[in-house]
């Protein structure tokens, strides 16, 4: 995956990009359910010619059809910082997504792109839930999940399912740049909870999630 990304742009600021996960804000909506997650969020618009434009900070919204846990509400999160949004890595990742997924849907002239930085923390006696809504669809066209950092955790296995629940396969993103590319209109996905190998040490799973929806 790293080679594929490098084929469309620079990844020179990867270290700063990965370190930005240390400055994510809390997810206040998830905290209301007794769960913990840290995140930042941003919205972009992309044209089929590859032009990508950052949009003003705005809420993330999913209907209850796709998110039974937190659907039908506008959720406002701390925005992705300008340094990350304008940096080489994120712009390269977005260009890759537009080219790759655009090749699967050549009729789409413009995409709405949402970008999420997620950190799931695993604590002593408390597993971290990467997808607290369970096996689900995001209600978009395509999804990229990119591993950024994985520290002192076990599990976190991604599963892919048909609509009737039949599991098609599973895999675990373990190293930086490991990725899942999902056709959200055709399959469901989920991730198992993560627990720390050493409960005395910090443990987290850092991923970038990019979703594309025709606009």
PDB file of C-alpha atoms in Angstrom:
ATOM      1  CA  UNK A   1       0.000   0.000   0.000  1.00  0.00           C
ATOM      2  CA  UNK A   2       2.842   2.382   0.758  1.00  0.00           C
ATOM      3  CA  UNK A   3       4.206   1.847  -2.743  1.00  0.00           C
ATOM      4  CA  UNK A   4       0.761   2.434  -4.247  1.00  0.00           C
ATOM      5  CA  UNK A   5       0.400   5.718  -2.353  1.00  0.00           C
ATOM      6  CA  UNK A   6       3.921   6.828  -3.215  1.00  0.00           C
ATOM      7  CA  UNK A   7       3.014   6.354  -6.860  1.00  0.00           C
ATOM      8  CA  UNK A   8       0.603   9.303  -6.685  1.00  0.00           C
ATOM      9  CA  UNK A   9       2.352  11.685  -4.293  1.00  0.00           C
ATOM     10  CA  UNK A  10       4.751  12.379  -1.459  1.00  0.00           C
ATOM     11  CA  UNK A  11       4.683  10.723   1.962  1.00  0.00           C
ATOM     12  CA  UNK A  12       7.605  12.752   3.300  1.00  0.00           C
ATOM     13  CA  UNK A  13       5.717  14.074   6.324  1.00  0.00           C
ATOM     14  CA  UNK A  14       4.626  10.628   7.546  1.00  0.00           C
ATOM     15  CA  UNK A  15       6.305  11.001  10.947  1.00  0.00           C
ATOM     16  CA  UNK A  16       4.488  14.264  11.708  1.00  0.00           C
ATOM     17  CA  UNK A  17       1.277  12.817  10.247  1.00  0.00           C
ATOM     18  CA  UNK A  18       1.430   9.779  12.551  1.00  0.00           C
ATOM     19  CA  UNK A  19       2.377  11.878  15.592  1.00  0.00           C
ATOM     20  CA  UNK A  20      -0.720  14.039  15.087  1.00  0.00           C
ATOM     21  CA  UNK A  21      -2.785  11.163  16.528  1.00  0.00           C
ATOM     22  CA  UNK A  22      -1.326  12.145  19.917  1.00  0.00           C
ATOM     23  CA  UNK A  23      -3.356  15.362  19.726  1.00  0.00           C
ATOM     24  CA  UNK A  24      -6.845  14.068  18.940  1.00  0.00           C
ATOM     25  CA  UNK A  25      -9.844  15.301  20.885  1.00  0.00           C
ATOM     26  CA  UNK A  26     -12.282  13.099  22.820  1.00  0.00           C
ATOM     27  CA  UNK A  27     -15.415  11.734  21.183  1.00  0.00           C
ATOM     28  CA  UNK A  28     -18.067  13.240  23.509  1.00  0.00           C
ATOM     29  CA  UNK A  29     -20.935  11.376  21.845  1.00  0.00           C
ATOM     30  CA  UNK A  30     -19.392   7.967  22.431  1.00  0.00           C
ATOM     31  CA  UNK A  31     -18.560   8.903  26.021  1.00  0.00           C
ATOM     32  CA  UNK A  32     -22.294   9.122  26.709  1.00  0.00           C
ATOM     33  CA  UNK A  33     -22.516   5.373  26.131  1.00  0.00           C
ATOM     34  CA  UNK A  34     -19.654   4.641  28.523  1.00  0.00           C
ATOM     35  CA  UNK A  35     -17.142   4.017  25.737  1.00  0.00           C
ATOM     36  CA  UNK A  36     -13.897   5.818  24.891  1.00  0.00           C
ATOM     37  CA  UNK A  37     -12.539   6.986  21.559  1.00  0.00           C
ATOM     38  CA  UNK A  38     -10.497   9.953  20.356  1.00  0.00           C
ATOM     39  CA  UNK A  39     -10.935  11.547  16.929  1.00  0.00           C
ATOM     40  CA  UNK A  40     -10.759  14.485  14.539  1.00  0.00           C
ATOM     41  CA  UNK A  41     -12.826  15.016  11.397  1.00  0.00           C
ATOM     42  CA  UNK A  42     -12.700  16.948   8.122  1.00  0.00           C
ATOM     43  CA  UNK A  43     -14.699  17.224   4.892  1.00  0.00           C
ATOM     44  CA  UNK A  44     -13.353  17.625   1.359  1.00  0.00           C
ATOM     45  CA  UNK A  45     -14.857  17.857  -2.105  1.00  0.00           C
ATOM     46  CA  UNK A  46     -13.097  16.151  -5.010  1.00  0.00           C
ATOM     47  CA  UNK A  47     -13.741  16.320  -8.729  1.00  0.00           C
ATOM     48  CA  UNK A  48     -13.118  13.488 -11.152  1.00  0.00           C
ATOM     49  CA  UNK A  49     -10.232  15.514 -12.620  1.00  0.00           C
ATOM     50  CA  UNK A  50      -8.400  15.151  -9.301  1.00  0.00           C
ATOM     51  CA  UNK A  51      -9.080  18.610  -7.871  1.00  0.00           C
ATOM     52  CA  UNK A  52      -9.496  18.368  -4.087  1.00  0.00           C
ATOM     53  CA  UNK A  53     -10.858  21.220  -1.966  1.00  0.00           C
ATOM     54  CA  UNK A  54     -11.113  21.421   1.812  1.00  0.00           C
ATOM     55  CA  UNK A  55     -14.523  22.445   3.159  1.00  0.00           C
ATOM     56  CA  UNK A  56     -15.495  24.386   6.267  1.00  0.00           C
ATOM     57  CA  UNK A  57     -15.791  22.468   9.518  1.00  0.00           C
ATOM     58  CA  UNK A  58     -19.182  20.756   9.611  1.00  0.00           C
ATOM     59  CA  UNK A  59     -20.934  17.936  11.454  1.00  0.00           C
ATOM     60  CA  UNK A  60     -20.734  14.245  10.712  1.00  0.00           C
ATOM     61  CA  UNK A  61     -24.172  12.725  10.167  1.00  0.00           C
ATOM     62  CA  UNK A  62     -25.344   9.135   9.731  1.00  0.00           C
ATOM     63  CA  UNK A  63     -28.931   7.979   9.714  1.00  0.00           C
ATOM     64  CA  UNK A  64     -30.029   5.340  12.210  1.00  0.00           C
ATOM     65  CA  UNK A  65     -30.293   2.955   9.265  1.00  0.00           C
ATOM     66  CA  UNK A  66     -26.489   2.837   9.215  1.00  0.00           C
ATOM     67  CA  UNK A  67     -25.620   3.710  12.814  1.00  0.00           C
ATOM     68  CA  UNK A  68     -28.056   2.321  15.336  1.00  0.00           C
ATOM     69  CA  UNK A  69     -25.898   3.561  18.214  1.00  0.00           C
ATOM     70  CA  UNK A  70     -25.506   7.216  17.207  1.00  0.00           C
ATOM     71  CA  UNK A  71     -27.695   7.735  14.159  1.00  0.00           C
ATOM     72  CA  UNK A  72     -29.931  10.685  13.254  1.00  0.00           C
ATOM     73  CA  UNK A  73     -27.849  13.292  15.114  1.00  0.00           C
ATOM     74  CA  UNK A  74     -25.358  15.863  13.909  1.00  0.00           C
ATOM     75  CA  UNK A  75     -22.057  15.087  15.579  1.00  0.00           C
ATOM     76  CA  UNK A  76     -19.478  17.867  15.784  1.00  0.00           C
ATOM     77  CA  UNK A  77     -15.844  16.901  16.344  1.00  0.00           C
ATOM     78  CA  UNK A  78     -12.632  18.849  16.628  1.00  0.00           C
ATOM     79  CA  UNK A  79     -11.424  19.510  13.074  1.00  0.00           C
ATOM     80  CA  UNK A  80      -8.355  17.942  11.568  1.00  0.00           C
ATOM     81  CA  UNK A  81      -5.600  20.518  11.904  1.00  0.00           C
ATOM     82  CA  UNK A  82      -4.531  22.587   8.907  1.00  0.00           C
ATOM     83  CA  UNK A  83      -1.055  21.072   9.088  1.00  0.00           C
ATOM     84  CA  UNK A  84      -2.491  17.584   8.597  1.00  0.00           C
ATOM     85  CA  UNK A  85      -5.216  18.593   6.110  1.00  0.00           C
ATOM     86  CA  UNK A  86      -2.726  20.411   3.882  1.00  0.00           C
ATOM     87  CA  UNK A  87       0.167  18.020   4.449  1.00  0.00           C
ATOM     88  CA  UNK A  88       1.719  15.701   1.894  1.00  0.00           C
ATOM     89  CA  UNK A  89       0.443  12.440   3.382  1.00  0.00           C
ATOM     90  CA  UNK A  90      -3.237  13.272   3.591  1.00  0.00           C
ATOM     91  CA  UNK A  91      -3.312  14.914   0.172  1.00  0.00           C
ATOM     92  CA  UNK A  92      -1.579  11.866  -1.325  1.00  0.00           C
ATOM     93  CA  UNK A  93      -4.051   9.514   0.358  1.00  0.00           C
ATOM     94  CA  UNK A  94      -6.995  11.543  -0.924  1.00  0.00           C
ATOM     95  CA  UNK A  95      -5.631  11.626  -4.471  1.00  0.00           C
ATOM     96  CA  UNK A  96      -5.165   7.866  -4.347  1.00  0.00           C
ATOM     97  CA  UNK A  97      -8.750   7.336  -3.136  1.00  0.00           C
ATOM     98  CA  UNK A  98     -10.223   9.567  -5.829  1.00  0.00           C
ATOM     99  CA  UNK A  99      -8.253   7.765  -8.542  1.00  0.00           C
ATOM    100  CA  UNK A 100      -8.813   4.226  -7.247  1.00  0.00           C
ATOM    101  CA  UNK A 101     -12.486   4.456  -6.313  1.00  0.00           C
ATOM    102  CA  UNK A 102     -13.176   6.779  -9.223  1.00  0.00           C
ATOM    103  CA  UNK A 103     -12.005   4.002 -11.504  1.00  0.00           C
ATOM    104  CA  UNK A 104     -14.770   1.814 -10.070  1.00  0.00           C
ATOM    105  CA  UNK A 105     -17.391   4.546 -10.585  1.00  0.00           C
ATOM    106  CA  UNK A 106     -16.313   6.539 -13.664  1.00  0.00           C
ATOM    107  CA  UNK A 107     -19.754   8.173 -13.909  1.00  0.00           C
ATOM    108  CA  UNK A 108     -19.193  10.183 -10.720  1.00  0.00           C
ATOM    109  CA  UNK A 109     -18.198  13.795 -11.423  1.00  0.00           C
ATOM    110  CA  UNK A 110     -17.817  14.897  -7.804  1.00  0.00           C
ATOM    111  CA  UNK A 111     -17.206  13.181  -4.464  1.00  0.00           C
ATOM    112  CA  UNK A 112     -17.950  14.239  -0.911  1.00  0.00           C
ATOM    113  CA  UNK A 113     -15.054  12.955   1.166  1.00  0.00           C
ATOM    114  CA  UNK A 114     -15.049  12.657   4.943  1.00  0.00           C
ATOM    115  CA  UNK A 115     -11.803  12.006   6.760  1.00  0.00           C
ATOM    116  CA  UNK A 116     -11.628  10.660  10.311  1.00  0.00           C
ATOM    117  CA  UNK A 117      -8.596  10.270  12.545  1.00  0.00           C
ATOM    118  CA  UNK A 118      -9.429   7.613  15.151  1.00  0.00           C
ATOM    119  CA  UNK A 119      -7.542   6.463  18.223  1.00  0.00           C
ATOM    120  CA  UNK A 120      -8.999   3.529  20.132  1.00  0.00           C
ATOM    121  CA  UNK A 121      -7.420   3.129  23.567  1.00  0.00           C
ATOM    122  CA  UNK A 122      -7.330  -0.203  25.371  1.00  0.00           C
ATOM    123  CA  UNK A 123      -7.131   0.134  29.134  1.00  0.00           C
ATOM    124  CA  UNK A 124      -6.681  -2.352  31.985  1.00  0.00           C
ATOM    125  CA  UNK A 125      -9.943  -4.234  32.360  1.00  0.00           C
ATOM    126  CA  UNK A 126     -11.554  -2.222  29.561  1.00  0.00           C
ATOM    127  CA  UNK A 127     -11.327  -3.332  25.944  1.00  0.00           C
ATOM    128  CA  UNK A 128     -11.313  -0.689  23.218  1.00  0.00           C
ATOM    129  CA  UNK A 129     -14.061  -0.921  20.581  1.00  0.00           C
ATOM    130  CA  UNK A 130     -12.997   0.252  17.110  1.00  0.00           C
ATOM    131  CA  UNK A 131     -16.575  -0.138  15.863  1.00  0.00           C
ATOM    132  CA  UNK A 132     -18.909   0.164  18.855  1.00  0.00           C
ATOM    133  CA  UNK A 133     -21.861   0.069  16.448  1.00  0.00           C
ATOM    134  CA  UNK A 134     -20.895  -3.521  15.562  1.00  0.00           C
ATOM    135  CA  UNK A 135     -20.938  -4.943  12.045  1.00  0.00           C
ATOM    136  CA  UNK A 136     -22.262  -2.133   9.882  1.00  0.00           C
ATOM    137  CA  UNK A 137     -22.201  -0.097   6.692  1.00  0.00           C
ATOM    138  CA  UNK A 138     -21.187   3.558   6.717  1.00  0.00           C
ATOM    139  CA  UNK A 139     -23.878   4.676   4.270  1.00  0.00           C
ATOM    140  CA  UNK A 140     -21.385   5.876   1.660  1.00  0.00           C
ATOM    141  CA  UNK A 141     -20.020   4.450  -1.582  1.00  0.00           C
ATOM    142  CA  UNK A 142     -16.459   3.509  -0.634  1.00  0.00           C
ATOM    143  CA  UNK A 143     -14.269   3.346   2.465  1.00  0.00           C
ATOM    144  CA  UNK A 144     -10.515   3.279   3.008  1.00  0.00           C
ATOM    145  CA  UNK A 145      -9.199   2.218   6.420  1.00  0.00           C
ATOM    146  CA  UNK A 146      -5.453   2.852   6.761  1.00  0.00           C
ATOM    147  CA  UNK A 147      -3.402   1.644   9.713  1.00  0.00           C
ATOM    148  CA  UNK A 148      -1.204   4.388  11.149  1.00  0.00           C
ATOM    149  CA  UNK A 149       0.037   2.916  14.428  1.00  0.00           C
ATOM    150  CA  UNK A 150      -0.711  -0.115  16.546  1.00  0.00           C
ATOM    151  CA  UNK A 151       0.870  -0.282  19.982  1.00  0.00           C
ATOM    152  CA  UNK A 152       0.649  -2.917  22.721  1.00  0.00           C
ATOM    153  CA  UNK A 153      -2.671  -4.375  21.577  1.00  0.00           C
ATOM    154  CA  UNK A 154      -4.041  -7.698  20.472  1.00  0.00           C
ATOM    155  CA  UNK A 155      -7.027  -8.498  18.288  1.00  0.00           C
ATOM    156  CA  UNK A 156      -8.606  -5.672  16.280  1.00  0.00           C
ATOM    157  CA  UNK A 157      -9.549  -8.083  13.502  1.00  0.00           C
ATOM    158  CA  UNK A 158     -11.526  -6.689  10.576  1.00  0.00           C
ATOM    159  CA  UNK A 159     -14.428  -8.834   9.349  1.00  0.00           C
ATOM    160  CA  UNK A 160     -16.344  -8.489   6.085  1.00  0.00           C
ATOM    161  CA  UNK A 161     -19.956  -9.681   5.811  1.00  0.00           C
ATOM    162  CA  UNK A 162     -22.881 -10.019   3.455  1.00  0.00           C
ATOM    163  CA  UNK A 163     -26.127  -8.271   4.360  1.00  0.00           C
ATOM    164  CA  UNK A 164     -27.485 -11.504   5.866  1.00  0.00           C
ATOM    165  CA  UNK A 165     -24.540 -11.685   8.274  1.00  0.00           C
ATOM    166  CA  UNK A 166     -22.551 -14.315   6.387  1.00  0.00           C
ATOM    167  CA  UNK A 167     -18.855 -13.677   7.026  1.00  0.00           C
ATOM    168  CA  UNK A 168     -16.860 -13.449   3.800  1.00  0.00           C
ATOM    169  CA  UNK A 169     -13.451 -13.146   5.404  1.00  0.00           C
ATOM    170  CA  UNK A 170     -11.316 -11.563   8.094  1.00  0.00           C
ATOM    171  CA  UNK A 171      -7.873 -10.017   8.449  1.00  0.00           C
ATOM    172  CA  UNK A 172      -5.937  -7.885  10.920  1.00  0.00           C
ATOM    173  CA  UNK A 173      -4.254  -4.599  10.059  1.00  0.00           C
ATOM    174  CA  UNK A 174      -1.000  -4.835  11.987  1.00  0.00           C
ATOM    175  CA  UNK A 175       1.601  -2.538  10.411  1.00  0.00           C
ATOM    176  CA  UNK A 176       1.634   1.061   9.240  1.00  0.00           C
ATOM    177  CA  UNK A 177       0.089   1.349   5.749  1.00  0.00           C
ATOM    178  CA  UNK A 178      -1.870  -1.906   6.045  1.00  0.00           C
ATOM    179  CA  UNK A 179      -5.254  -1.052   4.554  1.00  0.00           C
ATOM    180  CA  UNK A 180      -8.794  -2.176   3.880  1.00  0.00           C
ATOM    181  CA  UNK A 181     -10.615  -0.851   0.803  1.00  0.00           C
ATOM    182  CA  UNK A 182     -14.342  -1.469   1.103  1.00  0.00           C
ATOM    183  CA  UNK A 183     -17.239  -1.238  -1.346  1.00  0.00           C
ATOM    184  CA  UNK A 184     -19.741   0.000   1.224  1.00  0.00           C
ATOM    185  CA  UNK A 185     -22.736  -0.537  -1.024  1.00  0.00           C
ATOM    186  CA  UNK A 186     -22.053  -4.263  -1.307  1.00  0.00           C
ATOM    187  CA  UNK A 187     -20.694  -5.443   2.042  1.00  0.00           C
ATOM    188  CA  UNK A 188     -20.788  -4.807   5.781  1.00  0.00           C
ATOM    189  CA  UNK A 189     -17.676  -4.543   7.955  1.00  0.00           C
ATOM    190  CA  UNK A 190     -16.698  -4.583  11.612  1.00  0.00           C
ATOM    191  CA  UNK A 191     -13.632  -4.713  13.852  1.00  0.00           C
ATOM    192  CA  UNK A 192     -13.227  -6.774  17.005  1.00  0.00           C
ATOM    193  CA  UNK A 193     -12.370  -5.097  20.311  1.00  0.00           C
ATOM    194  CA  UNK A 194      -8.717  -4.570  21.237  1.00  0.00           C
ATOM    195  CA  UNK A 195      -7.083  -5.394  24.559  1.00  0.00           C
ATOM    196  CA  UNK A 196      -3.590  -4.536  25.850  1.00  0.00           C
ATOM    197  CA  UNK A 197      -0.823  -7.125  25.829  1.00  0.00           C
ATOM    198  CA  UNK A 198       0.708  -5.411  28.872  1.00  0.00           C
ATOM    199  CA  UNK A 199      -1.974  -3.711  30.987  1.00  0.00           C
ATOM    200  CA  UNK A 200       0.689  -1.563  32.664  1.00  0.00           C
ATOM    201  CA  UNK A 201       1.594   0.143  29.374  1.00  0.00           C
ATOM    202  CA  UNK A 202      -0.323   2.498  27.096  1.00  0.00           C
ATOM    203  CA  UNK A 203      -2.165   0.671  24.313  1.00  0.00           C
ATOM    204  CA  UNK A 204      -3.866   2.085  21.236  1.00  0.00           C
ATOM    205  CA  UNK A 205      -4.976   1.500  17.651  1.00  0.00           C
ATOM    206  CA  UNK A 206      -4.599   4.521  15.351  1.00  0.00           C
ATOM    207  CA  UNK A 207      -6.325   4.486  11.967  1.00  0.00           C
ATOM    208  CA  UNK A 208      -7.296   6.921   9.245  1.00  0.00           C
ATOM    209  CA  UNK A 209     -10.743   6.366   7.740  1.00  0.00           C
ATOM    210  CA  UNK A 210     -11.638   8.021   4.442  1.00  0.00           C
ATOM    211  CA  UNK A 211     -15.164   7.723   3.034  1.00  0.00           C
ATOM    212  CA  UNK A 212     -16.326   8.736  -0.444  1.00  0.00           C
ATOM    213  CA  UNK A 213     -19.927   9.432  -1.400  1.00  0.00           C
ATOM    214  CA  UNK A 214     -21.110  10.695  -4.747  1.00  0.00           C
ATOM    215  CA  UNK A 215     -22.474  14.219  -4.491  1.00  0.00           C
TER     216      UNK A 215
END
